[in-house]
C-alpha positions as YAML, in Angstrom:
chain: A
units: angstrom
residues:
- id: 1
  name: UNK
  ca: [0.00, 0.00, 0.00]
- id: 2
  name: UNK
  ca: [2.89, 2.71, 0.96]
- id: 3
  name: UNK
  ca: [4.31, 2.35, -3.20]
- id: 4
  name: UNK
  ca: [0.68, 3.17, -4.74]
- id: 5
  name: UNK
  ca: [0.39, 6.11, -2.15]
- id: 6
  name: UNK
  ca: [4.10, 7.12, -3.05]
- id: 7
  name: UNK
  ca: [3.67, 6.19, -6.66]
- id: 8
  name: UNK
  ca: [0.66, 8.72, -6.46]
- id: 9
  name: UNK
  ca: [2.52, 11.62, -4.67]
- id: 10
  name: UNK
  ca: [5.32, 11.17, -7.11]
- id: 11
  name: UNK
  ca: [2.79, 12.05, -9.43]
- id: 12
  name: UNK
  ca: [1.27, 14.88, -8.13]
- id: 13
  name: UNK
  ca: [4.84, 16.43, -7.86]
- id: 14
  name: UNK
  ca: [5.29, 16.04, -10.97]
- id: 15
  name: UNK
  ca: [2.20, 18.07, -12.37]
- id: 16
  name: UNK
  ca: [3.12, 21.10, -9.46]
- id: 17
  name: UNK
  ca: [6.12, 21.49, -11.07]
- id: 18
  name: UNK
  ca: [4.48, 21.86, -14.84]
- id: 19
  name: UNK
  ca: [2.27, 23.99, -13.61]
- id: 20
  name: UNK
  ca: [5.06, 26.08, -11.94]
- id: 21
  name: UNK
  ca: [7.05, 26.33, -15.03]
- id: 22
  name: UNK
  ca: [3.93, 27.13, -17.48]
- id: 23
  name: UNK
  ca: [3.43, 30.09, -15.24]
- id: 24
  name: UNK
  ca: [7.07, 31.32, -15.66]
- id: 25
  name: UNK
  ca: [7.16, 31.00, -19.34]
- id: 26
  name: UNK
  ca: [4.09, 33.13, -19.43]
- id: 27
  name: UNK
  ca: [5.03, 35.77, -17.12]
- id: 28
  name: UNK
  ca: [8.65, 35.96, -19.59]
- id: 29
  name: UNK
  ca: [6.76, 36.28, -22.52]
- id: 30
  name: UNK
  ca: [4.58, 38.77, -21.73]
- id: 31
  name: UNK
  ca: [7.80, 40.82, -20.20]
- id: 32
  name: UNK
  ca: [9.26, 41.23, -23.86]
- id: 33
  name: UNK
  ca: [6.05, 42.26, -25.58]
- id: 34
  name: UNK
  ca: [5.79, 44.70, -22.98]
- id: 35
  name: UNK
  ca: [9.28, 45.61, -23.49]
- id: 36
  name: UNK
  ca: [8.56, 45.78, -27.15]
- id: 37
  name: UNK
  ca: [5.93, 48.31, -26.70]
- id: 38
  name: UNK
  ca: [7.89, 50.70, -24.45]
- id: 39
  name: UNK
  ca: [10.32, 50.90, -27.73]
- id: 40
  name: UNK
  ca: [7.43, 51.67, -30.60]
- id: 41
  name: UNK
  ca: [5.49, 53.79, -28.32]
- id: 42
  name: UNK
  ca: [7.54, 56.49, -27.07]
- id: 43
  name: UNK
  ca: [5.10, 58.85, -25.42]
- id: 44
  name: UNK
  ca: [3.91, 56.07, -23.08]
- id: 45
  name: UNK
  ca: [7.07, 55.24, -21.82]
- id: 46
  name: UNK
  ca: [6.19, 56.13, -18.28]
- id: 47
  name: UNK
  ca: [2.37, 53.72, -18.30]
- id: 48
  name: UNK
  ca: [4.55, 50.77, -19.84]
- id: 49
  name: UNK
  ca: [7.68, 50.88, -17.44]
- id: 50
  name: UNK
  ca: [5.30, 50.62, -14.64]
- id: 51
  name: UNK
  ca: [3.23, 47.49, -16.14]
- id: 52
  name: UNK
  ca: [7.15, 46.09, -16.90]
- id: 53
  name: UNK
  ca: [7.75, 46.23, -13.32]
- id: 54
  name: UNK
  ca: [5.02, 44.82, -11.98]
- id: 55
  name: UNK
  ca: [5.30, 41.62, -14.35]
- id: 56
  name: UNK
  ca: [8.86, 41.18, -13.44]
- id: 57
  name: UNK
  ca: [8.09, 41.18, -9.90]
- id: 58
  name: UNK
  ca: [5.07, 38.44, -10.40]
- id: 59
  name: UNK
  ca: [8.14, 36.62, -11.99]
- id: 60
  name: UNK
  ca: [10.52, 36.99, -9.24]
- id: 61
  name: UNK
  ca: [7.15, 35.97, -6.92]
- id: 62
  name: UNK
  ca: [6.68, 32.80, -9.04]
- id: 63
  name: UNK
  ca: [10.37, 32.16, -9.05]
- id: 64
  name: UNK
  ca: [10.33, 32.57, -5.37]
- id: 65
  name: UNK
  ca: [7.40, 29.96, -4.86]
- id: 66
  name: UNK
  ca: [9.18, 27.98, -7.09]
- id: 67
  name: UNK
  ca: [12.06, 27.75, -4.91]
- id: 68
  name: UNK
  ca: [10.12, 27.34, -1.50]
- id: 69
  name: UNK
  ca: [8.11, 24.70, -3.55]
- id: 70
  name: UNK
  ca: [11.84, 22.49, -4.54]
- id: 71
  name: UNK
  ca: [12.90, 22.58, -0.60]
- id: 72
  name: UNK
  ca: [9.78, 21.76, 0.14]
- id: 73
  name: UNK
  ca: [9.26, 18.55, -1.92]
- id: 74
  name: UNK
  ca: [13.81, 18.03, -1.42]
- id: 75
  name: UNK
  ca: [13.80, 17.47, -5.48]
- id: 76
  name: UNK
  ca: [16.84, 18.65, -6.51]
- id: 77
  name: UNK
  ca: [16.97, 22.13, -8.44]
- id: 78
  name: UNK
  ca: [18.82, 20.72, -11.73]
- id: 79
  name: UNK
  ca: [15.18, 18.18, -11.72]
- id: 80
  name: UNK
  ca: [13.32, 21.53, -12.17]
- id: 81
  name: UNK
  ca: [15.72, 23.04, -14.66]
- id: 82
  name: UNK
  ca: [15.32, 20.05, -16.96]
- id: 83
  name: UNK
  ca: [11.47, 19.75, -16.67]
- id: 84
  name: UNK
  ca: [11.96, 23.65, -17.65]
- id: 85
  name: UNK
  ca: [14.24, 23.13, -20.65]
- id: 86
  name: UNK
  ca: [11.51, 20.42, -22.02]
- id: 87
  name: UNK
  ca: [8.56, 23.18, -21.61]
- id: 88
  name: UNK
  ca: [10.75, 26.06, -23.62]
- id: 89
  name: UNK
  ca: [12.10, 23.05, -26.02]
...
């Protein structure tokens, strides 16, 4: 009985740290278009900073639970790299 319950934990880890990384390759992308926009537009340099800053700091937030989330599980940080690499692959 303990390997199905660890078989099924070990799964549920798995999908926490998918949806961890989905989040951060969202938050990135949306970081350059923003950045993008500061360059065409100009005159709204000020309104875009301001929406830059606030998506980089939902990034460092995400990266933060991110980290919290590793220790908390003790997987290794290169096992979240990799699972990384294959979602930006």
């Amino acid at each position: 009985m303990d390997e199905k319950i660890k078989a099924w934990v070990d799964q549920i880890v798995w999908v926490e740290v998918v949806i961890v990384v989905e989040v951060l390759v969202v938050v990135e992308v949306l970081v350059v278009v923003e950045v993008l926009v500061v360059v065409v537009l100009v005159g709204f340099v000020l309104v875009d900073v301001q929406v830059v800053v606030v998506l980089v700091g939902f990034h460092k937030m995400v990266y933060f639970l991110e980290k919290m989330f590793v220790q908390l599980w003790g997987l290794g940080l290169g096992d979240v790299q990799e699972k990384r690499g294959r979602v930006l692959a």
